[in-house]
Amino acid sequence: MDGVIVDRSTDEQALSGIYRYLDSLPESTLSRLYALPSSSLAVFRLLPSTAQHLIVNALWQEHDIPQQDLHTYTKRGEGRRQLDTAIAALQRLHIVQLIAGEPTGNTVFALSHIFRKSLRKALTGAGKDSSFGWFARSSRDENALSIPQLDEYATDQWDSLLHCLVGSERSQQPSKAVIDLLVAAGLLSSGDRDTRRITSLGFQFLLEDVNSQLWSLLLHYLKLSEDAGTDLKEVIALVFQIGNQELGRVYSSETLNPLQLHILKTFGGLGLVYVYKSGDYSPTRLAVTLTSGAPPLLKAGTAEEEQGFLILETNYRVYAYTQNPLQIAVLNLFVALKSRFPGLVVGMITRESIKAGLANGIKSDQIIAFLTAHAHPQMRKQEPLLPPTVVDQIKLWEREKNRVKTEPCFLYDDFRSQADYDLVCDYAKQIGAVLWLGEPGSRRFATTEDGHVQVRGFIQRRMAVTS
C-alpha cells in the first residue's frame, strides 16, 4: 500500500453528514461501536481515501508509525494538506492518536487498539461474530424475494416518500413513522394529508442524490433517537449492519434485540429492508449501498431523464420530456402545467405559479437550481444555460413577495368631501398612524391598530364640534 496518495475527496466531504455526527459522539459511545466488526468496516468504507490509506498501512503493523514517516506517503503541497486533514479527522473520530513515543519521545501515529482488532476481524472473517447478522434458516426462506423484487419494493417505498413530499395524489402513502420523520426533519409541514406541504428544506432535499437523501433522513432519525434517550450504539450499529449485508439474502431477526426489531420496521418504511412475516428480513439495494459509491436504485430514471429533460424558452414556456409522475409533480409546484402528452408535458412559468411555489417555502435559487440540474442536453449547448430574462423575473417575483408584508389595519373611506379627507388624513400622518394611502382622489387610507384609536377619537371630536 506504500505510495503517493491521491485523494479526490474534499475536506467538506470528509467531515460532512455522518462524519460530523460521529464526531459529535462521546469517545465511550464510539469505542462501543468500533468494537463491532461490522461497524468498524462501515466507518472505514465511509472514510475518504487518504484516511483509508493511513489505516491500512497501520492495520497490520504491530508497532506505531512515526509521524515523520507519514510524510513519505504524499507529495508536498496539496497532498500534505490532505494528509493533515485526514489525520485530524481520524483523531476527532477517536480512531487514531498522535502520542509521544518511547523512548525517543518522537510523535507516533497510533491506531486505536479496539478499532484495529475489530477491523482485522471484519477483513479476515476471524472468529464468530453476529454483528454482520446471520442467514435465516432455509426452512424460513421459501418466500424470499428475488433481487429484482427487492429493487421494485425499495423503489416503490422511496417513491411513496418523495410523492408524499410533493403532495401528489397517490394511493400508497408512507407509514406514519416515516411521515413523522419527514415532519421532524423539517422537510414537510405538519397536518393531515390535505394540509401537509413541502418546505424549503424539503425542496432542497429533492435536489440531492438518493444516497445523500438517505443519510440525511437517517441522521435525523438518530437525532430523534438521541432525544428519546435511546442507546445510540444500538441504532447506529443496526444501520452499519444492514449496510454491510448481502443483497438478495434473508437474515435472521433472532440476533436482534427488541429495540432493533422496532427500528427495523421503520427502516422497512424507508425501503432499506423488506421484513417478512416471520420477522426475518432482506436488505435492499438502498441499504447495501449506504457505505459504498454504487448507485442505490436501479430505476432512478430513464437515460433521457438522467441526461436532462427540461427545455425552458424565453417566453417562459417549459417543455418536460418525461413520463415520471414524480418529476411532473415537482414541476407542478412552480410551473402552471397546460398540456400533457405521452412523454411530454408542457407548462408555463407565471407569476401565480412562482408565488404558489414561494408560498410553500421554495426559494427562487432552488427553482433555478432544479431547472439547471435537469436542463435538456440541447440547452447545454447555449450560454448562458437558462434564459437570463426568465431567471431575473423569477428572482424579482420572489423579491416582490418578500417586499410585501401583512399587518392588521383599519381602512378609512367614504369621506363626504375632499376637505374632510385631507383633515383626517393629515392628522393621521402627524401622529404616524398612516399604514397605506390610496390612489389620489380615491379618498382612502389605512391606519395601524394603535393609530386607529386616536384617529377615531379625532373624528368624533370634530363631529361633536360641527354638530
PDB file of C-alpha atoms in Angstrom, residues 183 308 464:
ATOM      1  CA  VAL A 183     -42.037  16.398   9.619  1.00  0.00           C
ATOM      2  CA  GLY A 308     -31.765  16.210 -18.637  1.00  0.00           C
ATOM      3  CA  ALA A 464     -69.128  66.973  18.125  1.00  0.00           C
TER       4      ALA A 464
END
